PDB file of C-alpha atoms and ligand atoms in Angstrom:
ATOM      1  CA  UNK A   1      33.114  16.377  31.929  1.00 61.00           C
ATOM      2  CA  UNK A   2      32.035  14.976  28.587  1.00 75.00           C
ATOM      3  CA  UNK A   3      33.188  11.586  27.362  1.00 86.00           C
ATOM      4  CA  UNK A   4      34.525  13.155  24.189  1.00 97.00           C
ATOM      5  CA  UNK A   5      36.887  16.159  24.355  1.00 98.00           C
ATOM      6  CA  UNK A   6      34.925  19.060  22.880  1.00 98.00           C
ATOM      7  CA  UNK A   7      36.194  20.890  19.811  1.00 98.00           C
ATOM      8  CA  UNK A   8      35.530  24.522  18.988  1.00 98.00           C
ATOM      9  CA  UNK A   9      36.549  25.357  15.429  1.00 98.00           C
ATOM     10  CA  UNK A  10      36.424  28.809  13.861  1.00 98.00           C
ATOM     11  CA  UNK A  11      35.646  28.969  10.157  1.00 98.00           C
ATOM     12  CA  UNK A  12      36.606  32.481   9.149  1.00 98.00           C
ATOM     13  CA  UNK A  13      35.285  31.943   5.613  1.00 98.00           C
ATOM     14  CA  UNK A  14      36.538  34.721   3.283  1.00 98.00           C
ATOM     15  CA  UNK A  15      37.051  37.259   6.041  1.00 98.00           C
ATOM     16  CA  UNK A  16      40.010  38.864   7.732  1.00 96.00           C
ATOM     17  CA  UNK A  17      43.102  40.798   6.790  1.00 98.00           C
ATOM     18  CA  UNK A  18      46.617  40.702   8.071  1.00 97.00           C
ATOM     19  CA  UNK A  19      46.024  43.345  10.760  1.00 98.00           C
ATOM     20  CA  UNK A  20      42.639  42.083  11.971  1.00 97.00           C
ATOM     21  CA  UNK A  21      44.029  38.549  12.079  1.00 98.00           C
ATOM     22  CA  UNK A  22      46.907  39.675  14.251  1.00 98.00           C
ATOM     23  CA  UNK A  23      44.460  41.167  16.755  1.00 97.00           C
ATOM     24  CA  UNK A  24      42.472  37.932  16.833  1.00 98.00           C
ATOM     25  CA  UNK A  25      45.535  35.714  17.176  1.00 98.00           C
ATOM     26  CA  UNK A  26      46.850  37.925  19.966  1.00 98.00           C
ATOM     27  CA  UNK A  27      43.565  37.704  21.866  1.00 98.00           C
ATOM     28  CA  UNK A  28      43.328  33.931  21.432  1.00 98.00           C
ATOM     29  CA  UNK A  29      46.927  33.456  22.536  1.00 97.00           C
ATOM     30  CA  UNK A  30      46.320  35.535  25.654  1.00 97.00           C
ATOM     31  CA  UNK A  31      43.069  33.858  26.676  1.00 97.00           C
ATOM     32  CA  UNK A  32      43.485  30.211  25.686  1.00 97.00           C
ATOM     33  CA  UNK A  33      46.080  28.855  28.073  1.00 93.00           C
ATOM     34  CA  UNK A  34      47.185  25.276  28.400  1.00 92.00           C
ATOM     35  CA  UNK A  35      44.707  24.418  31.201  1.00 94.00           C
ATOM     36  CA  UNK A  36      41.768  25.390  28.972  1.00 96.00           C
ATOM     37  CA  UNK A  37      43.308  23.623  25.992  1.00 97.00           C
ATOM     38  CA  UNK A  38      43.583  20.507  28.119  1.00 96.00           C
ATOM     39  CA  UNK A  39      39.785  20.464  28.300  1.00 97.00           C
ATOM     40  CA  UNK A  40      38.876  21.461  24.734  1.00 98.00           C
ATOM     41  CA  UNK A  41      40.501  21.432  21.312  1.00 98.00           C
ATOM     42  CA  UNK A  42      40.450  24.769  19.506  1.00 98.00           C
ATOM     43  CA  UNK A  43      41.023  24.998  15.755  1.00 98.00           C
ATOM     44  CA  UNK A  44      41.124  28.207  13.711  1.00 98.00           C
ATOM     45  CA  UNK A  45      40.565  28.039   9.939  1.00 98.00           C
ATOM     46  CA  UNK A  46      41.549  31.254   8.148  1.00 98.00           C
ATOM     47  CA  UNK A  47      41.694  31.668   4.353  1.00 98.00           C
ATOM     48  CA  UNK A  48      44.683  29.994   2.644  1.00 98.00           C
ATOM     49  CA  UNK A  49      46.882  33.115   2.359  1.00 98.00           C
ATOM     50  CA  UNK A  50      46.855  33.483   6.142  1.00 98.00           C
ATOM     51  CA  UNK A  51      47.745  29.906   7.078  1.00 98.00           C
ATOM     52  CA  UNK A  52      51.392  30.936   7.402  1.00 97.00           C
ATOM     53  CA  UNK A  53      50.355  33.783   9.685  1.00 98.00           C
ATOM     54  CA  UNK A  54      48.337  31.319  11.761  1.00 98.00           C
ATOM     55  CA  UNK A  55      51.333  29.012  11.981  1.00 97.00           C
ATOM     56  CA  UNK A  56      53.560  31.881  13.112  1.00 97.00           C
ATOM     57  CA  UNK A  57      51.145  33.163  15.759  1.00 97.00           C
ATOM     58  CA  UNK A  58      49.701  29.901  17.028  1.00 97.00           C
ATOM     59  CA  UNK A  59      52.430  27.358  16.360  1.00 93.00           C
ATOM     60  CA  UNK A  60      53.688  27.256  19.947  1.00 91.00           C
ATOM     61  CA  UNK A  61      50.352  27.646  21.733  1.00 96.00           C
ATOM     62  CA  UNK A  62      48.414  24.399  21.451  1.00 96.00           C
ATOM     63  CA  UNK A  63      45.735  26.253  19.475  1.00 98.00           C
ATOM     64  CA  UNK A  64      45.436  24.352  16.216  1.00 98.00           C
ATOM     65  CA  UNK A  65      44.841  25.793  12.769  1.00 98.00           C
ATOM     66  CA  UNK A  66      43.452  24.403   9.561  1.00 98.00           C
ATOM     67  CA  UNK A  67      42.351  25.075   6.007  1.00 98.00           C
ATOM     68  CA  UNK A  68      38.791  25.653   4.831  1.00 98.00           C
ATOM     69  CA  UNK A  69      39.022  23.283   1.879  1.00 98.00           C
ATOM     70  CA  UNK A  70      41.411  20.942   0.076  1.00 98.00           C
ATOM     71  CA  UNK A  71      41.701  19.536  -3.433  1.00 98.00           C
ATOM     72  CA  UNK A  72      40.022  16.240  -4.299  1.00 98.00           C
ATOM     73  CA  UNK A  73      43.051  15.139  -6.338  1.00 98.00           C
ATOM     74  CA  UNK A  74      46.743  14.745  -5.561  1.00 97.00           C
ATOM     75  CA  UNK A  75      48.322  17.197  -7.995  1.00 97.00           C
ATOM     76  CA  UNK A  76      48.272  18.413 -11.568  1.00 97.00           C
ATOM     77  CA  UNK A  77      46.537  20.953 -13.744  1.00 98.00           C
ATOM     78  CA  UNK A  78      43.980  22.204 -11.214  1.00 97.00           C
ATOM     79  CA  UNK A  79      44.435  25.955 -11.202  1.00 97.00           C
ATOM     80  CA  UNK A  80      43.605  27.508  -7.874  1.00 96.00           C
ATOM     81  CA  UNK A  81      43.448  24.269  -5.916  1.00 97.00           C
ATOM     82  CA  UNK A  82      45.606  23.399  -2.912  1.00 98.00           C
ATOM     83  CA  UNK A  83      46.495  19.765  -2.218  1.00 98.00           C
ATOM     84  CA  UNK A  84      46.504  17.864   1.058  1.00 98.00           C
ATOM     85  CA  UNK A  85      50.235  17.270   0.577  1.00 98.00           C
ATOM     86  CA  UNK A  86      50.794  21.034   0.411  1.00 98.00           C
ATOM     87  CA  UNK A  87      48.784  21.554   3.592  1.00 98.00           C
ATOM     88  CA  UNK A  88      50.809  18.855   5.318  1.00 98.00           C
ATOM     89  CA  UNK A  89      54.031  20.498   4.060  1.00 97.00           C
ATOM     90  CA  UNK A  90      53.008  23.679   5.827  1.00 96.00           C
ATOM     91  CA  UNK A  91      52.328  21.822   9.075  1.00 96.00           C
ATOM     92  CA  UNK A  92      48.582  22.220   8.620  1.00 97.00           C
ATOM     93  CA  UNK A  93      46.863  19.424  10.550  1.00 97.00           C
ATOM     94  CA  UNK A  94      43.206  20.058   9.669  1.00 98.00           C
ATOM     95  CA  UNK A  95      40.956  20.856   6.750  1.00 98.00           C
ATOM     96  CA  UNK A  96      37.260  21.525   6.579  1.00 98.00           C
ATOM     97  CA  UNK A  97      35.701  19.454   3.776  1.00 98.00           C
ATOM     98  CA  UNK A  98      32.221  19.528   2.292  1.00 98.00           C
ATOM     99  CA  UNK A  99      31.116  22.836   3.756  1.00 98.00           C
ATOM    100  CA  UNK A 100      27.605  23.625   2.546  1.00 97.00           C
ATOM    101  CA  UNK A 101      28.862  26.805   0.898  1.00 97.00           C
ATOM    102  CA  UNK A 102      31.105  24.662  -1.283  1.00 97.00           C
ATOM    103  CA  UNK A 103      28.425  22.043  -1.834  1.00 97.00           C
ATOM    104  CA  UNK A 104      25.997  24.759  -2.921  1.00 95.00           C
ATOM    105  CA  UNK A 105      28.181  27.339  -4.642  1.00 94.00           C
ATOM    106  CA  UNK A 106      30.871  25.093  -6.100  1.00 93.00           C
ATOM    107  CA  UNK A 107      28.508  22.166  -6.724  1.00 95.00           C
ATOM    108  CA  UNK A 108      30.615  19.857  -4.617  1.00 97.00           C
ATOM    109  CA  UNK A 109      29.214  16.303  -4.587  1.00 98.00           C
ATOM    110  CA  UNK A 110      29.371  13.581  -1.939  1.00 98.00           C
ATOM    111  CA  UNK A 111      31.894  11.815  -4.202  1.00 98.00           C
ATOM    112  CA  UNK A 112      34.158  14.868  -4.211  1.00 98.00           C
ATOM    113  CA  UNK A 113      33.858  15.226  -0.453  1.00 98.00           C
ATOM    114  CA  UNK A 114      34.855  11.577  -0.127  1.00 98.00           C
ATOM    115  CA  UNK A 115      37.840  12.117  -2.430  1.00 98.00           C
ATOM    116  CA  UNK A 116      38.964  15.071  -0.328  1.00 98.00           C
ATOM    117  CA  UNK A 117      38.787  12.927   2.807  1.00 98.00           C
ATOM    118  CA  UNK A 118      40.901  10.269   1.087  1.00 98.00           C
ATOM    119  CA  UNK A 119      43.507  12.903   0.209  1.00 98.00           C
ATOM    120  CA  UNK A 120      43.568  14.194   3.775  1.00 98.00           C
ATOM    121  CA  UNK A 121      43.914  10.684   5.175  1.00 98.00           C
ATOM    122  CA  UNK A 122      46.813   9.936   2.841  1.00 98.00           C
ATOM    123  CA  UNK A 123      48.682  12.939   4.241  1.00 98.00           C
ATOM    124  CA  UNK A 124      47.615  12.787   7.877  1.00 97.00           C
ATOM    125  CA  UNK A 125      45.527  15.943   7.636  1.00 98.00           C
ATOM    126  CA  UNK A 126      42.565  15.766  10.003  1.00 98.00           C
ATOM    127  CA  UNK A 127      39.117  16.404   8.558  1.00 98.00           C
ATOM    128  CA  UNK A 128      36.203  18.482   9.745  1.00 98.00           C
ATOM    129  CA  UNK A 129      33.592  16.995   7.429  1.00 98.00           C
ATOM    130  CA  UNK A 130      30.427  19.048   7.090  1.00 98.00           C
ATOM    131  CA  UNK A 131      26.926  17.743   6.526  1.00 98.00           C
ATOM    132  CA  UNK A 132      23.497  19.272   6.767  1.00 98.00           C
ATOM    133  CA  UNK A 133      20.120  19.667   5.116  1.00 98.00           C
ATOM    134  CA  UNK A 134      18.573  22.709   3.458  1.00 96.00           C
ATOM    135  CA  UNK A 135      15.337  24.245   4.687  1.00 96.00           C
ATOM    136  CA  UNK A 136      13.440  22.700   1.757  1.00 97.00           C
ATOM    137  CA  UNK A 137      14.831  19.280   2.620  1.00 97.00           C
ATOM    138  CA  UNK A 138      13.884  19.635   6.296  1.00 97.00           C
ATOM    139  CA  UNK A 139      10.385  20.825   5.460  1.00 96.00           C
ATOM    140  CA  UNK A 140       9.979  17.929   3.040  1.00 98.00           C
ATOM    141  CA  UNK A 141      10.867  15.498   5.844  1.00 97.00           C
ATOM    142  CA  UNK A 142      14.081  14.515   4.063  1.00 98.00           C
ATOM    143  CA  UNK A 143      16.588  15.481   6.782  1.00 98.00           C
ATOM    144  CA  UNK A 144      17.569  11.917   7.673  1.00 98.00           C
ATOM    145  CA  UNK A 145      17.746  10.847   4.044  1.00 98.00           C
ATOM    146  CA  UNK A 146      20.127  13.721   3.267  1.00 98.00           C
ATOM    147  CA  UNK A 147      22.274  13.232   6.367  1.00 98.00           C
ATOM    148  CA  UNK A 148      22.343   9.489   5.786  1.00 98.00           C
ATOM    149  CA  UNK A 149      23.581   9.909   2.226  1.00 98.00           C
ATOM    150  CA  UNK A 150      26.247  12.404   3.283  1.00 98.00           C
ATOM    151  CA  UNK A 151      27.432  10.271   6.213  1.00 98.00           C
ATOM    152  CA  UNK A 152      27.584   7.135   4.055  1.00 98.00           C
ATOM    153  CA  UNK A 153      29.991   8.854   1.644  1.00 98.00           C
ATOM    154  CA  UNK A 154      32.182  10.081   4.507  1.00 98.00           C
ATOM    155  CA  UNK A 155      32.237   6.692   6.244  1.00 98.00           C
ATOM    156  CA  UNK A 156      33.117   4.911   3.002  1.00 97.00           C
ATOM    157  CA  UNK A 157      36.045   7.259   2.405  1.00 97.00           C
ATOM    158  CA  UNK A 158      37.295   6.783   5.962  1.00 97.00           C
ATOM    159  CA  UNK A 159      37.028   3.006   5.650  1.00 96.00           C
ATOM    160  CA  UNK A 160      38.831   2.906   2.311  1.00 95.00           C
ATOM    161  CA  UNK A 161      41.856   4.913   3.469  1.00 94.00           C
ATOM    162  CA  UNK A 162      45.122   2.989   3.230  1.00 90.00           C
ATOM    163  CA  UNK A 163      46.369   4.907   6.262  1.00 93.00           C
ATOM    164  CA  UNK A 164      43.229   5.506   8.312  1.00 94.00           C
ATOM    165  CA  UNK A 165      42.992   8.777  10.173  1.00 97.00           C
ATOM    166  CA  UNK A 166      43.070   8.287  13.944  1.00 97.00           C
ATOM    167  CA  UNK A 167      39.640   8.890  15.525  1.00 96.00           C
ATOM    168  CA  UNK A 168      40.766  12.157  17.106  1.00 97.00           C
ATOM    169  CA  UNK A 169      41.492  13.522  13.613  1.00 98.00           C
ATOM    170  CA  UNK A 170      37.987  12.769  12.323  1.00 98.00           C
ATOM    171  CA  UNK A 171      35.437  15.420  13.211  1.00 98.00           C
ATOM    172  CA  UNK A 172      31.974  15.753  11.707  1.00 98.00           C
ATOM    173  CA  UNK A 173      30.071  19.023  11.706  1.00 98.00           C
ATOM    174  CA  UNK A 174      26.296  19.063  11.459  1.00 98.00           C
ATOM    175  CA  UNK A 175      25.455  22.412   9.930  1.00 98.00           C
ATOM    176  CA  UNK A 176      21.835  22.754   8.894  1.00 98.00           C
ATOM    177  CA  UNK A 177      21.998  25.111   5.920  1.00 96.00           C
ATOM    178  CA  UNK A 178      19.009  27.091   7.195  1.00 96.00           C
ATOM    179  CA  UNK A 179      20.909  27.939  10.383  1.00 95.00           C
ATOM    180  CA  UNK A 180      24.122  29.195   8.777  1.00 94.00           C
ATOM    181  CA  UNK A 181      24.541  32.951   9.015  1.00 92.00           C
ATOM    182  CA  UNK A 182      20.809  33.411   9.562  1.00 94.00           C
ATOM    183  CA  UNK A 183      20.637  33.874  13.312  1.00 91.00           C
ATOM    184  CA  UNK A 184      18.194  30.978  13.281  1.00 94.00           C
ATOM    185  CA  UNK A 185      20.024  28.473  15.477  1.00 95.00           C
ATOM    186  CA  UNK A 186      18.763  24.912  15.650  1.00 94.00           C
ATOM    187  CA  UNK A 187      17.224  24.195  19.027  1.00 97.00           C
ATOM    188  CA  UNK A 188      19.331  21.958  21.251  1.00 98.00           C
ATOM    189  CA  UNK A 189      16.717  19.221  20.763  1.00 98.00           C
ATOM    190  CA  UNK A 190      16.859  19.438  16.962  1.00 97.00           C
ATOM    191  CA  UNK A 191      20.658  19.408  17.070  1.00 98.00           C
ATOM    192  CA  UNK A 192      20.735  16.432  19.450  1.00 98.00           C
ATOM    193  CA  UNK A 193      18.335  14.412  17.301  1.00 98.00           C
ATOM    194  CA  UNK A 194      20.437  15.028  14.199  1.00 98.00           C
ATOM    195  CA  UNK A 195      23.715  14.309  15.985  1.00 98.00           C
ATOM    196  CA  UNK A 196      22.391  11.082  17.422  1.00 98.00           C
ATOM    197  CA  UNK A 197      21.188  10.019  13.997  1.00 98.00           C
ATOM    198  CA  UNK A 198      24.609  10.821  12.504  1.00 98.00           C
ATOM    199  CA  UNK A 199      26.462   8.857  15.170  1.00 98.00           C
ATOM    200  CA  UNK A 200      24.191   5.858  14.764  1.00 98.00           C
ATOM    201  CA  UNK A 201      24.541   6.020  11.004  1.00 98.00           C
ATOM    202  CA  UNK A 202      28.337   6.154  11.276  1.00 98.00           C
ATOM    203  CA  UNK A 203      28.213   3.047  13.443  1.00 97.00           C
ATOM    204  CA  UNK A 204      25.790   1.326  11.064  1.00 97.00           C
ATOM    205  CA  UNK A 205      28.291   2.005   8.263  1.00 97.00           C
ATOM    206  CA  UNK A 206      30.790  -0.070  10.225  1.00 95.00           C
ATOM    207  CA  UNK A 207      32.918   2.874  11.333  1.00 95.00           C
ATOM    208  CA  UNK A 208      34.427   1.473  14.518  1.00 93.00           C
ATOM    209  CA  UNK A 209      35.185   4.818  16.146  1.00 96.00           C
ATOM    210  CA  UNK A 210      31.634   6.209  15.875  1.00 97.00           C
ATOM    211  CA  UNK A 211      31.227   6.467  19.648  1.00 97.00           C
ATOM    212  CA  UNK A 212      34.465   8.458  19.945  1.00 97.00           C
ATOM    213  CA  UNK A 213      33.905  10.736  16.954  1.00 98.00           C
ATOM    214  CA  UNK A 214      33.390  14.373  17.819  1.00 98.00           C
ATOM    215  CA  UNK A 215      30.272  15.743  16.099  1.00 98.00           C
ATOM    216  CA  UNK A 216      30.106  19.544  16.112  1.00 98.00           C
ATOM    217  CA  UNK A 217      27.062  21.698  15.624  1.00 98.00           C
ATOM    218  CA  UNK A 218      27.353  24.733  13.347  1.00 98.00           C
ATOM    219  CA  UNK A 219      24.884  27.425  12.416  1.00 97.00           C
ATOM    220  CA  UNK A 220      24.502  30.738  14.255  1.00 96.00           C
ATOM    221  CA  UNK A 221      26.299  29.571  17.394  1.00 98.00           C
ATOM    222  CA  UNK A 222      26.876  32.506  19.741  1.00 97.00           C
ATOM    223  CA  UNK A 223      28.292  32.777  23.238  1.00 97.00           C
ATOM    224  CA  UNK A 224      24.714  33.120  24.498  1.00 97.00           C
ATOM    225  CA  UNK A 225      23.376  29.868  22.998  1.00 97.00           C
ATOM    226  CA  UNK A 226      26.529  27.727  23.041  1.00 98.00           C
ATOM    227  CA  UNK A 227      26.098  26.251  26.516  1.00 98.00           C
ATOM    228  CA  UNK A 228      22.605  24.894  25.863  1.00 98.00           C
ATOM    229  CA  UNK A 229      23.737  23.285  22.589  1.00 98.00           C
ATOM    230  CA  UNK A 230      26.916  21.823  24.059  1.00 98.00           C
ATOM    231  CA  UNK A 231      24.971  20.377  26.986  1.00 97.00           C
ATOM    232  CA  UNK A 232      23.343  17.876  24.631  1.00 97.00           C
ATOM    233  CA  UNK A 233      24.768  14.366  24.824  1.00 97.00           C
ATOM    234  CA  UNK A 234      25.905  14.024  21.217  1.00 98.00           C
ATOM    235  CA  UNK A 235      26.911  17.648  20.603  1.00 98.00           C
ATOM    236  CA  UNK A 236      30.682  17.734  21.040  1.00 98.00           C
ATOM    237  CA  UNK A 237      31.388  21.386  20.334  1.00 98.00           C
ATOM    238  CA  UNK A 238      30.823  23.813  17.514  1.00 98.00           C
ATOM    239  CA  UNK A 239      31.923  24.986  14.094  1.00 98.00           C
ATOM    240  CA  UNK A 240      31.645  28.721  14.317  1.00 98.00           C
ATOM    241  CA  UNK A 241      31.361  31.195  11.453  1.00 98.00           C
ATOM    242  CA  UNK A 242      30.493  34.817  12.219  1.00 97.00           C
ATOM    243  CA  UNK A 243      31.206  34.636  15.949  1.00 98.00           C
ATOM    244  CA  UNK A 244      34.715  33.295  15.280  1.00 98.00           C
ATOM    245  CA  UNK A 245      35.704  36.699  13.890  1.00 98.00           C
ATOM    246  CA  UNK A 246      35.120  38.505  17.195  1.00 98.00           C
ATOM    247  CA  UNK A 247      37.580  37.475  19.882  1.00 98.00           C
ATOM    248  CA  UNK A 248      35.241  37.913  22.849  1.00 98.00           C
ATOM    249  CA  UNK A 249      32.437  36.003  21.127  1.00 98.00           C
ATOM    250  CA  UNK A 250      34.675  33.127  20.093  1.00 98.00           C
ATOM    251  CA  UNK A 251      36.290  32.956  23.522  1.00 98.00           C
ATOM    252  CA  UNK A 252      32.863  32.914  25.157  1.00 98.00           C
ATOM    253  CA  UNK A 253      31.978  29.897  23.043  1.00 98.00           C
ATOM    254  CA  UNK A 254      35.265  28.215  23.955  1.00 98.00           C
ATOM    255  CA  UNK A 255      34.538  28.755  27.657  1.00 97.00           C
ATOM    256  CA  UNK A 256      31.052  27.318  27.246  1.00 98.00           C
ATOM    257  CA  UNK A 257      32.577  24.210  25.680  1.00 98.00           C
ATOM    258  CA  UNK A 258      35.089  23.863  28.502  1.00 96.00           C
ATOM    259  CA  UNK A 259      32.531  24.313  31.295  1.00 93.00           C
TER     260      UNK A 259
HETATM  261  P1  13P B   1      27.649  31.005  11.290  1.00 79.49           P
HETATM  262  O1  13P B   1      28.206  30.676  12.646  1.00 79.49           O
HETATM  263  O2  13P B   1      28.059  32.363  10.807  1.00 79.49           O
HETATM  264  O3  13P B   1      26.187  30.735  11.190  1.00 79.49           O
HETATM  265  O4  13P B   1      28.380  29.996  10.248  1.00 79.49           O
HETATM  266  C1  13P B   1      28.385  28.640  10.510  1.00 79.49           C
HETATM  267  C2  13P B   1      29.296  27.981   9.541  1.00 79.49           C
HETATM  268  O5  13P B   1      28.989  27.876   8.378  1.00 79.49           O
HETATM  269  C3  13P B   1      30.573  27.506  10.031  1.00 79.49           C
HETATM  270  O6  13P B   1      31.193  26.691   9.097  1.00 79.49           O
END
């Protein structure tokens, strides 16, 4: 039994449709009973239009659901954005923030990630805050510099919140960009070294709950490699992309986390 309750979160990205989702929700409902959910937290993050469907299918199960992103501002003329208050209105208790796809494709900065965390904290929406280096950065020996900068911004936002998020609502996800969707999973040793660095950095920033913070690994996690990753001391579960779209694969990962 790990000191921290593992989390397995599915990031569906821009995938799914109302029928496929129903199949997935049905399978998760059937397989993830309360005893398993007593050992691990499971969060499913579909695209915005399906959050209501997630609420309807999962609301009474103990399986949690969340958004993939949230606005960095409270309200106003921000066409296409969705605020933390709106997520909270819907009963949505989690949002991914700072995913590398948003950092890279939408040019999201550490400052914007921090602002999103502040918005989530103000509305009691838990965060799954993503960090991770690119292949170029790793090969240039800059992994710790990049992770350090990203963690500093997250820790500062957490510390500045008027209503701090409880530690169980703060999850970090180390997702090396070179491992996302590539089939090139980080080795358990590489993941552990990064996770340990992140936890120590969080503590060095003065974040009091660093030891209790769940740090997930993401990047080509499959049922076959999940157990070896989750066995590492500072790896507290996974943020799963492709394998979260296939019920048996996702459930295999959940079982590995609960073992
Ligand atoms: P894959 O599991 O498809 O590599 O995606 C990881 C990810 O980006 C989850 O947020």
